[in-house]
GROMACS .gro file of C-alpha atoms in nm:
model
   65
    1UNK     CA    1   0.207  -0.497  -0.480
    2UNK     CA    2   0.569  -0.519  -0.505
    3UNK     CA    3   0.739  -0.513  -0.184
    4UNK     CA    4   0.608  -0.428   0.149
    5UNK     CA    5   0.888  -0.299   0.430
    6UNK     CA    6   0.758  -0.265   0.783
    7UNK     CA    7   0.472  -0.033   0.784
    8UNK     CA    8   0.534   0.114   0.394
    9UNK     CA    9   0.419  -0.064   0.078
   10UNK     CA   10   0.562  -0.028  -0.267
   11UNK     CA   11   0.326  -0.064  -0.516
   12UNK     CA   12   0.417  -0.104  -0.897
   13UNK     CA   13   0.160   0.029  -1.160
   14UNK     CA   14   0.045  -0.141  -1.452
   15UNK     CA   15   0.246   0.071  -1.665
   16UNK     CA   16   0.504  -0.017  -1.404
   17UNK     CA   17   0.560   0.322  -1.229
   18UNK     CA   18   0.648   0.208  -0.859
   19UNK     CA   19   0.482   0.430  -0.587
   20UNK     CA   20   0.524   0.441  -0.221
   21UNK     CA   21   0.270   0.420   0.037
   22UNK     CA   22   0.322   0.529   0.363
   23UNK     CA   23   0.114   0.360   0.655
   24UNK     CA   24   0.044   0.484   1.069
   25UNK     CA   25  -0.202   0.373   1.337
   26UNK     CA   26  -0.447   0.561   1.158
   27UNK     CA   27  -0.461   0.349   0.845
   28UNK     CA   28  -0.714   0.101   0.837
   29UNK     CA   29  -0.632  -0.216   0.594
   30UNK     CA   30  -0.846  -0.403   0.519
   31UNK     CA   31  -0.791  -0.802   0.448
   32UNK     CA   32  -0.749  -1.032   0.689
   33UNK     CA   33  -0.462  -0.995   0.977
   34UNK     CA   34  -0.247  -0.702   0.970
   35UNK     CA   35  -0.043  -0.534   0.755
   36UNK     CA   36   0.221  -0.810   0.698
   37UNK     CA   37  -0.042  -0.998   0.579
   38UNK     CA   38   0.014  -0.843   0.234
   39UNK     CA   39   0.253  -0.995  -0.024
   40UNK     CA   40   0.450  -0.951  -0.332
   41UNK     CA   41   0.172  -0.945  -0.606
   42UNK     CA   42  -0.101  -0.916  -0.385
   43UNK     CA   43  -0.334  -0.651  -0.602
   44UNK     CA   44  -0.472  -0.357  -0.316
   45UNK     CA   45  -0.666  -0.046  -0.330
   46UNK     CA   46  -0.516   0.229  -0.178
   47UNK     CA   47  -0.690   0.545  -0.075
   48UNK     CA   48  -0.533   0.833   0.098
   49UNK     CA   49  -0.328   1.177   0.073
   50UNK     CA   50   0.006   1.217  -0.206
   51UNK     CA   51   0.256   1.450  -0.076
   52UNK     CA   52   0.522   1.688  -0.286
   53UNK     CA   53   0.701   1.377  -0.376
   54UNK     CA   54   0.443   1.166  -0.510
   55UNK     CA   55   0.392   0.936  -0.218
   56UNK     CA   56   0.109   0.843  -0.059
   57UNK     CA   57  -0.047   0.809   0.345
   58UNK     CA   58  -0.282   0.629   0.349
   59UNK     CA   59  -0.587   0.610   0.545
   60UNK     CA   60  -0.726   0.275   0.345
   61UNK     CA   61  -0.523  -0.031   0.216
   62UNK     CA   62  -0.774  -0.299   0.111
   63UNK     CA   63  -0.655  -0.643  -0.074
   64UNK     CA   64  -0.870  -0.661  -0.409
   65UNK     CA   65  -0.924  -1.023  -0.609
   0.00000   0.00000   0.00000
């Protein structure tokens, strides 16, 4: 995870391609507390729709070892 800015997440690739994922009261995430709970290099899973621009909604965020 790179950078997370109120309910959307920027997360950089291992090839280093950043991509933006878009959360709403629908999302369920999955680690423990709430969204903010997430940090800079925090590895997720992300699973959910991409749109015409290549970012995603998601409907699962979970926080991965």
């Amino acid at each position: 995870m790179k950078l997370v800015d109120g309910t959307t997440i920027y997360l950089q690739t291992e090839s280093g391609e950043v991509i933006t994922v878009r959360t709403d009261g629908d999302t369920t995430v999955q680690v423990p507390g709430e969204l903010k709970a997430f940090k800079a290099g925090d590895k997720v899973s992300v699973d959910g729709d991409t749109d015409a621009e290549g970012s995603i909604t998601a409907s699962t965020l979970t926080k991965t070892d």
